[in-house]
Every structure is written in structure tokens, then in C-alpha cells.
Amino acid sequence: MATEQTTIQLPSRYEQLRSTAEEIRETPKAFVGLTLLTAITVISVLGPYFVPYDPTSIHSGHILEGPSAQFLLGTDALGRDLLSRVIIGGRTSLLLGFGSVGLALGLGIPIGLTAGYTHGKVDEVIMRAMDLLMSIPTLLLGLLILTALSSNVWNAIFAVGIVYAPRIARVVRSATLEESNSEYVQSAKAQGESTPYILFGEILPNITAPILVEGSIRIGFAILIGSSLSFLGLGAQPPNPDWGYMINTARGHIFESAWFLLWPSIALTLTVFSVNMLGDGLRDVFDTKYGGDEL
Amino acid sequence: MSPNTAAVKAQLGEFINLYLVKRILYTLFTLWMIATLVFMMTTVLPGSAAHMILGQSATEERVAVVEEELGLDEPIHVRYVDWLSGVVTGDWGESFMYKTPVFGVIWPRLMRTAQLAVFATLFVIAVSIPVGVIAAANHEEGLDYGISGFSYIAVSIPEFVSGTLLLLLLAGPPLNLFPTGGYTAPGESLGDWLSHLVLPSLTLAFLLLAHVMRQTRAAVIDALQSEYVRAARVKGLPEWVVLFKHALRNGLLPTITIIALNFGWMMGSLVVVEEVFNYPGLGQLIVQAINNRDVPLIQMAILIPTGTYVFANLGADILYAYLDSRIEFGKGS
């Protein structure tokens, strides 16, 4: 360990966090993305407390109306308030994005750490299995998993989580591989620390940057895939609002009223856009080389 | 050519051959494993296939008869071997909902989907590479910011949104430029065939194009900073030659990989795009098959695009190795 003369003051966790926050504020992409995403999340999470109408209640005599004082964004084909439905519908899309990436991280991190740390045969077998899953196109793998399950939001989250877990594992593995030869890992090994402790206590805190970047990039794609599943009728189920499902019903009426199509489309695009900005911005902040070249 | 470079060339050829053989064997192994995975996932389906065919009111005896006909009473390993040999030999079983062989159901739809995929891929290549190069040439200038900004937004629009918006703008009143959906065979009317393909292939290409454009831009910017390009500039070659011949040539390698990697995205998008445009292809068939729990159809409708993706990656790897070796020699001469 360091002697008196060579002691270097390492920045504390708090200071590190503060300087990262500073950098995010100074990176326009990350800042704009984070601000937008936070705004969208807050609005949809708190939505039930302030939306003007119950998103499932039907106002007969107000079918496919444009924006008015009574219905700020208009109404859908059954006479339901679009503003309320778009706000509440965001909850499903965000749940799909964050939930499935959460699951992908929960599976991918331990798999990637194990593969990267063990090298050799175990690594080979694990990564070949991951490659195999990754050789099935994302949406098709999602569909295949949903074939075996019934169609609802939770199963869609599960399916998309499984789809992205190998991609997280791959990033975690390459980062772990690099870290596992470093001095701090060697000294922890020499001190007889247990392998789980070395993986989760020593290596994991040092590879949070690439994980954060990959995770945030994946949220955008997870929302895309998840809402595509809902669009195909295999994700969120009516009457609960969901952007993908709303767009699916709206396209039967596009030549009567474009508003019905427009609002959920704008909301969905804006959400994916803000997540992509954030992911890209974080990649610049952390200056990491991993991830993002594959949709 | 000196005898030395001939020897190097021969050695390189041998290396590539060995690499190719390994790569092809690995691809075949991957396909086998994918088929196994598909079989496992579709045989754990809830609800008996016999009930699906007969309806819920079927009697126990009828169910038993149909299960025997389908071979569902056999142990799973027997069914697996039967199924796998069927997949390889083209005997893909009989569709539950069409009551005809799966091959005949899939083939015409596969052909229509292939037309869509070819058009979209050509579109991605034709637009994304030149535009990516132009953006890179104007690095951090107005045009570059414009192109990058566009690709940022485009990559955030799901296909079912862009497709439906295209329908709204171009297929409806007042323009009525394109049909709202469906398909016409080229033999019937060449013009109708093309007009049915325009919007779906544009939609299919849109998000991918934006993504590939960004990656091409990054790759060419990298290449522009290389020694190789600097040397070409010192020689006094015109800027467009430097850009499209020298920089793009080096930037093309990563771009090929990007297109191949993301070809899988297109295989998935096909499902969504065909649903939007009511295009009678393989993608639409997958959704239909899943909704009807038509297991033999689901299996092949998933396996075929997946296999295509795996082969596309193999093709890209071979092309990459070929181009890479040519660039090496280009440097040497």
C-alpha cells in the first residue's frame, strides 16, 4: 500500500458524481436528452393525478374530433380523450423501455462478468451461446418468445429483456476482460478475496461507464421494439392506452382524422429521440468505445 | 511482381481458405442451434395444437386422433429428429390454418418479401454511403450538422410511425400518388408492381439508412485523418478522388460490417412494415401464424429470415476479408 510520501488524494465517490454531473450539463446532447426524458417520465408517472379525463371513458358524440377547448388534443375513434390517453400511454412505453433494459442488465451483467473474468473454456461457451441468441434478429426473437407466452405487457418486457441481455453481456465481458489483468484485481486475488466479491465489489464499480452507456442506448431500442410488439397486438392489451397500440388503431382512420395518429406518434418519437440523445451524450462524456453500432 | 510478394500472396490465400472453411462450418452449426432453439420454443406452446385445429368443443377422442395424425403422441426426441430432417429436406409439414404444405404457403410470400428487402437494401446503400461521405467531407460545417440532425431524428422514428405517416401524406387525398397497400405481380402490370413497392421499401430503409449514414460518416472521418489519405492529398489528387476513392475505400470496410450487422433489424422491420402496408409477404404471415398458433408455419417463418441474416453476415465477412486483402496489397504496391 502507499507510503507516507506517495499518498495520492483520490476523489471521493461524491466528488466523482459531482464532476460527472458537471460534464453532463456541459455536453448539450446529454443535457437535452436527460431533461426531455425526465420531463416525459415525470408527466406520465404523475399523469393519473392531473389528466382531464379517465383515459378509458367514452364520450359519445365526440368521435374523432380535432383539438378543442373541451378536448385539448381531440378524441379517438371511440370518443376517448386523446390528451389523457397519450399521457397515460407513456407509462406503458417507459415501463417497457426501462423494465426490459433493467432485466437485460440483471441477466447480462453477471453473465458478462463471469465470462470476462474466467477466460478460457467457460468464457468461450458462454459467449458462443450469447452469439447464438444475437444471431436471431431482435424483433423475431421477441416474437418467438411471445409465441410461447400469452400477449401482455409483462411478457413483452420479459421478451425484450431476453433479446438485449446478450448485448449487455458482450459489453460487460469486454470491459471485464480488460480490468481483470489490472493491479487492483491482482491484489484482491492475492489477498484471497472471494470471486463474487472481486466481480461485484471490485470490477463492477470500475466498469459502470460502459454499462451506463450501453444500457441507455438500449432503452431507446427497447422502446422501439416494445412498441412494435404492441403495434402488432402482441404487447400491451386494450383498453389500456399504449402508444404502439393507439397508432395501430389510428391508422384505420388516418383519412378521417390525422390527430388521432399524430399525437402518439410525436410522443413516441420524442421519447426515443431523448433516450438516444442521452445515450450518445453519455458516450461522449465517458469517452467509451463500447456499444452502439448495432441496432 | 517479385517472388517475395508472390509467396506472401500464396500464404494469404491459404489463410483465407482456412478462415473461410472455419467460418462456413461455424455458420452451419449456428443454423442448427437456431433451429433447435426454435423447435424448443414452439413445442412448449400453451394449448394443444390439436385443440387449435379442432376448436375448444372437440371431443377427447377426436383430439387423440388428430394428435396421432400430427405425431404429437411421439416422444419429444423422436419429434425433434423428424422435424429437423424435414427442415433440411424441404418437408416442412402442413400448416394448421391453411391445411396445405408449409412450403407452398411460404414460397410465394417469401418471393414478395425478397423484392421488398432487395429494394430497401439498395436504397440504404445508394443513399447512406454518398450522404455519409458528403457529411464527413463537410465535417462540423452547416451541411454536416443538417445531415447529422436529420439522421438523429430519423433513427428515433419507429417504422410503423414513418410508414403510416407516408401513407397519410402520399397515398391519401389530395395527392393519391401511391396505393395504400397490397401487392401486384410484375407480370400483371409493371407500373402497379413498382408503385406498390415504393412506400414499403422506403419505410423499411428509412431508420436503417439514418443509422448507416451516421456510421459511414464516422468511418470516413476516421479514414480522412489517416496517413493514407494525407499521402493522397500531398500527391495533389482532386478532393473528390481523395474522398470517394481513398477515404471511402477505407471507410467502406466498417460500413459493410454495419450494414450486415443491421440487416437483422430489417428482417424484424419487415414484420411491422408488411403489417402497415397490408403487404402479403412473410412478415405478415408471421403475425397471422402467431395469432393462430400455427406452429409449423411459425417455425419456418422465423427460421427463414433468421437464416438469411446469418448468411448475410457470412457474406459480409467474406467480402470484408476480400476487400481487406486488396487494401493490404494496394498499400504494398
XYZ file of C-alpha atoms in Angstrom:
628
model
C 0.000 0.000 0.000
C 1.012 3.626 -0.413
C 3.626 5.011 1.973
C 3.550 8.464 3.561
C 5.392 10.282 0.765
C 3.432 8.859 -2.168
C -0.086 9.238 -0.802
C -2.404 10.494 -3.528
C -5.705 12.026 -2.584
C -8.267 10.076 -4.625
C -11.532 11.885 -5.313
C -14.380 10.564 -3.182
C -17.444 8.887 -4.732
C -19.419 12.072 -4.119
C -16.864 14.270 -5.881
C -16.743 11.848 -8.826
C -20.519 12.000 -9.125
C -20.438 15.767 -8.980
C -17.857 16.058 -11.730
C -19.851 13.599 -13.887
C -22.991 15.684 -13.358
C -20.984 18.750 -14.329
C -19.832 17.073 -17.535
C -23.357 16.001 -18.442
C -24.516 19.585 -18.004
C -21.747 20.764 -20.319
C -22.495 18.145 -23.006
C -25.506 19.541 -24.911
C -26.678 16.135 -26.215
C -26.639 14.505 -22.787
C -28.216 17.519 -21.116
C -31.042 17.950 -23.634
C -31.703 14.186 -23.685
C -31.769 13.909 -19.898
C -34.005 16.961 -19.482
C -36.505 15.777 -22.096
C -36.557 12.225 -20.753
C -37.040 13.433 -17.177
C -39.895 15.701 -18.266
C -41.613 12.879 -20.194
C -41.156 10.461 -17.303
C -42.491 12.882 -14.680
C -45.519 13.795 -16.820
C -46.505 10.175 -17.471
C -45.807 8.915 -13.959
C -47.797 11.718 -12.321
C -50.351 11.638 -15.164
C -53.187 9.963 -13.231
C -53.260 12.939 -10.821
C -53.865 15.629 -13.402
C -55.208 14.209 -16.697
C -58.557 15.844 -17.554
C -60.445 12.564 -18.173
C -60.290 8.871 -17.426
C -58.300 7.572 -20.433
C -60.760 4.714 -20.963
C -64.027 6.633 -20.579
C -66.006 7.097 -23.781
C -67.584 10.456 -24.662
C -70.332 9.557 -27.125
C -70.990 12.223 -29.713
C -67.321 13.287 -29.694
C -65.777 10.857 -32.151
C -62.529 11.664 -33.990
C -62.679 15.341 -33.074
C -59.777 17.737 -33.563
C -58.307 19.801 -30.723
C -60.879 21.920 -28.869
C -61.224 23.656 -25.519
C -63.009 20.609 -24.127
C -60.552 18.043 -25.554
C -57.189 19.774 -25.920
C -55.740 17.193 -28.335
C -59.048 15.891 -29.710
C -60.676 12.473 -29.359
C -60.137 8.986 -30.784
C -62.433 6.748 -32.819
C -64.417 5.717 -29.730
C -64.677 9.256 -28.356
C -61.943 8.988 -25.725
C -59.826 11.991 -24.742
C -56.507 11.865 -26.604
C -54.561 14.056 -24.167
C -55.347 11.709 -21.291
C -54.618 8.644 -23.389
C -51.285 9.934 -24.693
C -50.117 10.894 -21.176
C -51.185 7.626 -19.548
C -49.995 5.639 -22.585
C -46.458 6.874 -21.937
C -46.358 4.818 -18.758
C -46.521 1.574 -20.755
C -43.838 2.629 -23.235
C -41.478 3.811 -20.496
C -42.169 0.702 -18.437
C -41.316 -1.397 -21.494
C -38.078 0.517 -22.103
C -36.790 0.725 -18.550
C -38.207 -2.609 -17.397
C -36.758 -4.668 -20.201
C -33.351 -2.980 -20.052
C -33.421 -3.487 -16.269
C -33.961 -7.198 -16.864
C -31.286 -7.238 -19.578
C -28.815 -5.635 -17.142
C -29.804 -8.044 -14.357
C -29.025 -11.006 -16.630
C -26.257 -9.521 -18.765
C -24.029 -8.102 -16.012
C -23.425 -11.354 -14.078
C -23.048 -13.305 -17.337
C -20.586 -10.798 -18.776
C -18.581 -10.531 -15.536
C -18.292 -14.316 -15.264
C -17.282 -14.752 -18.910
C -14.744 -11.937 -18.876
C -13.165 -12.950 -15.590
C -12.860 -16.697 -16.153
C -11.360 -16.537 -19.688
C -10.855 -19.944 -21.307
C -13.496 -22.612 -21.852
C -16.284 -21.118 -19.704
C -15.927 -17.774 -21.448
C -15.942 -19.498 -24.849
C -19.120 -21.468 -24.125
C -20.984 -18.503 -22.602
C -20.107 -16.113 -25.402
C -20.957 -18.648 -28.128
C -24.395 -19.004 -26.533
C -24.748 -15.226 -26.481
C -23.674 -15.037 -30.150
C -26.317 -17.609 -30.959
C -29.066 -15.514 -29.362
C -27.727 -12.427 -31.106
C -27.837 -14.130 -34.492
C -31.635 -14.099 -34.323
C -32.997 -10.697 -35.443
C -34.221 -8.770 -32.378
C -37.893 -8.438 -33.244
C -38.086 -12.058 -34.452
C -36.571 -13.335 -31.188
C -39.090 -11.207 -29.314
C -41.913 -12.688 -31.399
C -40.591 -16.207 -30.887
C -40.548 -15.763 -27.101
C -44.039 -14.261 -27.151
C -45.262 -17.231 -29.185
C -44.665 -19.411 -26.173
C -46.259 -16.905 -23.772
C -49.540 -15.030 -23.752
C -49.664 -11.448 -25.016
C -49.392 -8.805 -22.315
C -47.052 -6.020 -21.225
C -45.124 -8.113 -18.699
C -44.386 -10.853 -21.197
C -43.321 -8.222 -23.722
C -40.911 -6.777 -21.128
C -39.582 -10.272 -20.472
C -39.123 -10.946 -24.199
C -37.332 -7.667 -24.927
C -35.172 -8.145 -21.806
C -34.028 -11.551 -23.084
C -33.350 -10.015 -26.517
C -30.985 -7.382 -25.124
C -29.309 -9.367 -22.315
C -26.636 -10.890 -24.647
C -25.766 -7.444 -25.982
C -25.247 -6.131 -22.450
C -23.265 -9.280 -21.585
C -20.953 -8.710 -24.545
C -20.101 -5.165 -23.465
C -19.647 -6.173 -19.819
C -17.404 -9.051 -20.876
C -15.031 -6.912 -22.957
C -14.781 -4.332 -20.170
C -14.207 -7.069 -17.561
C -11.560 -8.728 -19.714
C -9.569 -5.512 -19.696
C -9.999 -4.913 -15.971
C -9.189 -8.469 -14.887
C -5.463 -8.028 -15.515
C -5.258 -4.735 -13.650
C -3.312 -4.343 -10.422
C -6.245 -3.855 -8.109
C -7.800 -7.127 -9.241
C -4.495 -8.965 -8.865
C -4.015 -7.630 -5.349
C -7.578 -8.507 -4.367
C -6.905 -12.012 -5.666
C -3.628 -12.180 -3.701
C -5.476 -11.134 -0.556
C -7.728 -14.140 -1.030
C -10.961 -12.253 -1.731
C -13.816 -14.419 -2.963
C -14.573 -14.412 -6.689
C -18.091 -12.952 -6.282
C -16.586 -10.113 -4.237
C -13.926 -9.431 -6.871
C -16.564 -9.435 -9.622
C -19.252 -7.331 -7.976
C -17.234 -5.396 -5.396
C -14.059 -4.622 -7.336
C -14.595 -4.934 -11.099
C -18.253 -3.849 -11.418
C -17.772 -0.386 -9.828
C -14.948 0.229 -12.291
C -16.922 -0.620 -15.423
C -20.071 1.371 -14.701
C -19.344 3.834 -17.530
C -19.618 1.392 -20.453
C -22.608 -0.300 -18.768
C -24.370 3.024 -18.350
C -23.720 3.985 -21.966
C -24.812 0.633 -23.403
C -27.848 0.494 -21.110
C -29.065 3.948 -22.085
C -28.575 3.264 -25.804
C -30.560 0.024 -25.415
C -33.513 1.777 -23.719
C -34.276 3.629 -26.969
C -34.260 0.418 -28.996
C -36.199 -1.434 -26.304
C -38.952 1.189 -26.541
C -38.921 0.804 -30.345
C -39.181 -2.988 -30.203
C -41.664 -2.976 -27.327
C -43.999 -0.534 -29.030
C -43.663 -2.514 -32.265
C -44.883 -5.584 -30.374
C -47.826 -3.566 -29.026
C -48.473 -2.279 -32.533
C -48.675 -5.887 -33.756
C -51.151 -6.628 -30.979
C -48.695 -8.800 -29.029
C -47.746 -6.370 -26.262
C -49.980 -4.026 -24.281
C -53.647 -5.008 -24.493
C -56.711 -2.740 -24.812
C -58.493 -0.852 -23.338
C -55.389 0.433 -21.529
C -53.706 3.107 -23.646
C -50.298 2.445 -25.156
C -48.655 4.457 -27.920
C -47.947 1.476 -30.184
C -51.468 0.138 -29.822
C -53.001 3.628 -30.261
C -51.121 4.086 -33.533
C -52.336 0.697 -34.702
C -55.988 1.681 -34.180
C -55.397 5.201 -35.521
C -54.208 4.012 -38.906
C -57.702 2.724 -39.700
C -58.887 6.344 -39.529
C -55.982 8.389 -40.929
C -58.000 9.830 -43.792
C -60.769 10.944 -41.424
C -58.678 12.468 -38.649
C -54.889 12.713 -38.571
C -54.815 13.969 -34.953
C -55.504 10.518 -33.592
C -52.351 9.280 -35.346
C -50.236 12.368 -34.806
C -50.132 12.713 -31.004
C -48.992 9.230 -30.002
C -46.522 9.288 -32.941
C -44.986 12.545 -31.733
C -44.874 11.330 -28.128
C -43.199 8.040 -29.078
C -40.660 9.637 -31.415
C -39.803 12.348 -28.895
C -39.241 9.750 -26.171
C -36.964 7.569 -28.306
C -35.171 10.695 -29.536
C -34.481 11.899 -25.985
C -33.167 8.494 -24.911
C -30.910 8.310 -27.995
C -29.568 11.810 -27.310
C -28.856 10.856 -23.715
C -27.115 7.618 -24.714
C -24.998 9.345 -27.314
C -24.180 12.185 -24.955
C -23.158 9.769 -22.201
C -20.849 8.032 -24.662
C -19.132 11.364 -25.254
C -18.995 12.136 -21.509
C -17.443 8.810 -20.572
C -15.481 8.554 -23.798
C -16.051 4.816 -24.034
C -15.518 2.769 -27.157
C -18.137 0.114 -26.434
C -21.516 -0.397 -27.964
C -23.965 1.363 -30.201
C -23.042 0.294 -33.721
C -25.800 -2.273 -33.897
C -29.494 -1.505 -33.857
C 5.936 -8.857 -59.089
C 8.872 -10.057 -57.025
C 8.938 -13.694 -55.903
C 8.619 -12.415 -52.350
C 5.203 -10.819 -52.834
C 4.041 -13.944 -54.711
C 4.904 -16.026 -51.659
C 3.090 -13.620 -49.376
C 0.079 -13.745 -51.668
C 0.021 -17.557 -51.656
C 0.280 -17.639 -47.887
C -2.531 -15.130 -47.586
C -4.673 -17.204 -49.963
C -4.151 -20.263 -47.805
C -5.045 -18.306 -44.681
C -8.238 -17.020 -46.275
C -9.242 -20.515 -47.406
C -8.780 -21.924 -43.921
C -10.658 -18.982 -42.441
C -13.464 -19.468 -44.946
C -13.888 -23.169 -44.228
C -13.992 -22.492 -40.488
C -16.405 -19.637 -40.921
C -18.773 -21.699 -43.098
C -18.733 -24.645 -40.689
C -19.466 -22.320 -37.803
C -22.357 -20.777 -39.741
C -23.878 -24.218 -40.322
C -23.501 -25.044 -36.624
C -25.201 -21.758 -35.711
C -28.110 -22.552 -38.019
C -28.533 -25.974 -36.435
C -28.566 -24.455 -32.953
C -31.064 -21.774 -34.002
C -33.340 -24.454 -35.466
C -33.106 -26.384 -32.194
C -33.973 -23.265 -30.214
C -36.963 -22.548 -32.468
C -38.167 -26.137 -32.059
C -37.870 -25.971 -28.278
C -39.639 -22.618 -28.010
C -42.533 -23.648 -30.234
C -43.115 -27.050 -28.664
C -43.690 -25.539 -25.222
C -46.639 -23.576 -26.616
C -49.568 -23.417 -24.227
C -52.746 -25.029 -25.514
C -52.621 -28.208 -27.503
C -52.170 -27.865 -31.242
C -54.995 -30.371 -31.753
C -57.367 -28.110 -29.846
C -56.255 -25.265 -32.078
C -57.247 -27.196 -35.162
C -60.492 -28.670 -33.878
C -61.715 -25.812 -31.708
C -62.362 -25.909 -27.979
C -65.505 -28.034 -28.203
C -63.719 -31.072 -29.684
C -64.217 -34.405 -28.007
C -61.362 -36.250 -26.336
C -61.396 -38.974 -28.993
C -61.138 -36.528 -31.874
C -58.262 -34.727 -30.121
C -56.457 -38.023 -29.638
C -56.913 -38.926 -33.321
C -55.588 -35.583 -34.551
C -52.656 -35.697 -32.109
C -51.716 -39.061 -33.512
C -52.000 -37.734 -37.078
C -49.671 -34.863 -36.203
C -47.296 -37.223 -34.447
C -47.747 -35.310 -31.196
C -48.033 -38.552 -29.222
C -44.417 -39.434 -30.054
C -41.660 -38.716 -27.507
C -40.021 -35.322 -27.955
C -36.623 -36.524 -29.228
C -38.298 -38.528 -31.982
C -40.329 -35.496 -32.978
C -37.189 -33.342 -32.941
C -35.259 -35.656 -35.269
C -38.267 -35.979 -37.595
C -38.758 -32.242 -37.645
C -35.085 -31.407 -38.201
C -34.725 -33.827 -41.095
C -37.910 -32.330 -42.532
C -36.468 -28.816 -42.315
C -33.325 -29.894 -44.148
C -35.114 -31.860 -46.883
C -37.824 -29.240 -47.525
C -40.633 -31.275 -45.949
C -41.861 -28.550 -43.614
C -45.094 -30.136 -42.501
C -48.618 -28.913 -43.002
C -49.975 -25.539 -41.936
C -52.791 -25.805 -39.355
C -54.764 -22.902 -40.739
C -54.216 -23.339 -44.476
C -54.316 -27.159 -44.337
C -51.686 -27.236 -47.110
C -47.919 -27.899 -47.023
C -45.974 -25.086 -45.324
C -43.539 -24.841 -48.227
C -46.310 -23.866 -50.634
C -47.690 -21.288 -48.192
C -44.310 -19.693 -47.555
C -42.717 -19.709 -51.015
C -44.810 -17.045 -52.840
C -44.761 -14.825 -49.739
C -41.006 -15.221 -49.394
C -40.581 -14.091 -53.003
C -42.649 -10.950 -52.370
C -40.736 -10.185 -49.191
C -37.429 -10.673 -51.001
C -38.446 -7.986 -53.523
C -39.117 -5.607 -50.654
C -35.834 -6.407 -48.911
C -33.783 -6.033 -52.100
C -35.323 -2.654 -52.916
C -34.812 -1.440 -49.359
C -31.192 -2.640 -49.189
C -30.349 -0.971 -52.500
C -31.975 2.166 -51.203
C -29.970 2.085 -47.961
C -26.688 1.632 -49.834
C -27.468 4.153 -52.572
C -28.386 6.926 -50.156
C -26.490 6.340 -46.925
C -22.970 5.919 -48.332
C -22.770 9.041 -50.547
C -24.628 11.165 -47.998
C -22.396 9.876 -45.200
C -19.309 10.752 -47.260
C -20.664 14.249 -48.008
C -21.357 14.805 -44.310
C -17.819 13.665 -43.446
C -16.309 15.939 -46.119
C -18.124 18.885 -44.555
C -17.173 17.781 -41.057
C -18.526 20.221 -38.459
C -19.993 22.579 -41.012
C -23.607 23.515 -41.727
C -24.298 20.635 -44.111
C -22.831 18.058 -41.733
C -24.934 19.367 -38.843
C -28.020 19.267 -41.067
C -27.397 15.654 -42.135
C -26.476 14.515 -38.633
C -29.524 16.218 -37.165
C -31.774 14.539 -39.707
C -30.282 11.097 -39.028
C -30.728 11.652 -35.298
C -34.433 12.231 -35.666
C -34.899 9.554 -38.344
C -33.328 6.864 -36.183
C -35.912 7.651 -33.468
C -38.997 7.078 -35.619
C -40.404 3.537 -35.444
C -41.321 2.002 -38.821
C -44.991 1.823 -38.007
C -44.981 5.588 -37.438
C -42.971 6.574 -40.530
C -44.924 4.118 -42.688
C -48.309 5.352 -41.533
C -47.216 8.989 -41.967
C -46.075 8.212 -45.531
C -49.481 6.659 -46.181
C -51.187 9.750 -44.832
C -49.076 12.145 -46.905
C -48.582 10.323 -50.212
C -51.271 7.650 -50.521
C -54.277 9.659 -49.397
C -56.041 12.718 -50.718
C -55.143 15.144 -52.189
C -52.008 13.561 -53.712
C -53.103 9.919 -54.075
C -49.681 9.119 -55.519
C -49.421 5.529 -54.307
C -51.787 2.703 -53.379
C -52.495 2.402 -49.643
C -51.346 -1.203 -49.575
C -51.380 -4.627 -51.141
C -49.330 -6.119 -53.946
C -49.495 -6.588 -57.720
C -47.345 -9.154 -59.522
C -44.840 -7.651 -62.016
C -46.305 -9.931 -64.704
C -49.694 -8.229 -64.383
C -48.582 -4.632 -64.531
C -45.034 -3.422 -64.113
C -46.106 0.083 -63.089
C -48.544 -1.195 -60.450
C -45.914 -3.558 -59.117
C -43.436 -0.721 -58.636
C -45.956 1.689 -57.140
C -46.898 -0.942 -54.541
C -43.248 -1.399 -53.599
C -42.220 2.253 -53.226
C -43.712 3.166 -49.848
C -42.992 -0.120 -48.033
C -39.364 -0.221 -49.169
C -38.868 3.459 -48.302
C -40.234 2.786 -44.830
C -38.121 -0.323 -44.439
C -34.998 1.604 -45.444
C -35.631 4.825 -43.525
C -34.419 4.089 -39.978
C -31.625 1.818 -41.175
C -30.479 4.402 -43.684
C -30.171 7.042 -40.977
C -28.192 4.657 -38.787
C -25.836 3.512 -41.567
C -25.348 7.110 -42.696
C -24.114 8.085 -39.245
C -21.708 5.163 -39.141
C -20.393 5.822 -42.653
C -19.799 9.443 -41.693
C -17.823 8.372 -38.618
C -15.813 5.785 -40.593
C -14.925 8.249 -43.361
C -13.946 10.933 -40.833
C -11.575 8.381 -39.303
C -10.198 7.461 -42.709
C -9.713 11.115 -43.673
C -7.342 11.514 -40.753
C -5.200 8.543 -41.817
C -1.688 8.698 -43.277
C -3.014 7.068 -46.401
C -5.363 9.954 -47.222
C -2.790 12.554 -46.241
C -0.385 10.987 -48.756
C -3.053 11.123 -51.482
C -3.591 14.792 -50.740
C 0.132 15.525 -50.843
C 0.215 13.908 -54.284
C -2.237 16.638 -55.289
C -5.164 14.423 -56.258
C -8.506 16.222 -56.631
C -10.576 16.272 -53.443
C -13.425 14.119 -54.793
C -10.938 11.398 -55.782
C -9.424 11.508 -52.305
C -12.894 11.292 -50.772
C -14.582 8.654 -52.879
C -11.567 6.571 -53.812
C -9.191 6.733 -50.879
C -11.263 7.675 -47.861
C -14.392 5.743 -48.804
C -12.358 2.670 -49.704
C -11.057 2.506 -46.148
C -14.334 3.675 -44.691
C -16.189 1.002 -46.690
C -14.925 -1.870 -44.527
C -16.591 -0.729 -41.304
C -19.640 0.303 -43.342
C -20.081 -3.209 -44.763
C -19.956 -4.622 -41.262
C -22.523 -2.090 -40.099
C -24.923 -2.899 -42.934
C -24.564 -6.653 -42.344
C -24.984 -6.322 -38.569
C -28.107 -4.282 -39.028
C -29.575 -6.463 -41.747
C -31.188 -8.321 -38.847
C -33.031 -5.161 -37.902
C -34.515 -5.149 -41.393
C -35.611 -8.780 -41.067
C -37.602 -7.737 -37.986
C -38.892 -4.498 -39.513
C -40.348 -6.499 -42.396
C -42.970 -7.815 -39.998
C -44.026 -4.312 -38.990
C -43.825 -2.768 -42.476
C -45.842 -5.536 -44.122
C -48.485 -5.106 -41.443
C -48.642 -1.333 -42.104
C -48.960 -1.712 -45.879
C -51.007 -4.895 -45.809
C -48.254 -6.433 -47.946
C -48.832 -10.172 -48.425
C -45.331 -11.324 -47.506
C -43.523 -13.453 -44.957
C -43.692 -10.786 -42.228
C -47.449 -10.550 -42.325
C -47.590 -14.339 -42.334
C -45.582 -14.496 -39.064
C -48.140 -12.342 -37.227
C -51.000 -14.360 -38.706
C -49.306 -17.620 -37.740
C -48.644 -16.451 -34.174
C -52.219 -15.257 -33.696
C -53.473 -18.647 -34.892
C -50.803 -20.646 -33.038
C -49.957 -22.285 -36.367
C -46.783 -23.969 -35.115
C -45.331 -25.433 -38.362
C -45.816 -22.083 -40.061
C -44.304 -20.091 -37.158
C -41.232 -22.319 -37.118
C -40.334 -21.827 -40.770
C -41.474 -18.206 -40.976
C -38.993 -17.380 -38.195
C -36.212 -19.714 -39.378
C -36.050 -18.395 -42.937
C -35.414 -14.689 -42.214
C -33.052 -15.675 -39.386
C -31.119 -17.960 -41.736
C -30.985 -15.150 -44.289
C -29.487 -12.857 -41.670
C -26.888 -15.452 -40.656
C -25.891 -15.944 -44.312
C -25.800 -12.186 -44.876
C -23.251 -11.947 -42.084
C -21.214 -14.760 -43.592
C -21.299 -12.970 -46.945
C -20.207 -9.708 -45.348
C -17.318 -11.453 -43.594
C -16.126 -12.973 -46.860
C -16.438 -9.647 -48.664
C -14.621 -7.967 -45.784
C -11.742 -10.457 -45.948
C -11.535 -9.978 -49.721
C -11.569 -6.175 -49.613
C -9.194 -6.134 -46.667
C -6.622 -8.241 -48.516
C -6.936 -5.992 -51.562
C -6.297 -2.917 -49.471
C -3.237 -4.569 -47.941
C -1.865 -5.232 -51.430
C -2.836 -1.755 -52.561
C -0.627 -0.350 -49.844
C 2.252 -2.675 -50.737
C 2.419 -1.812 -54.440
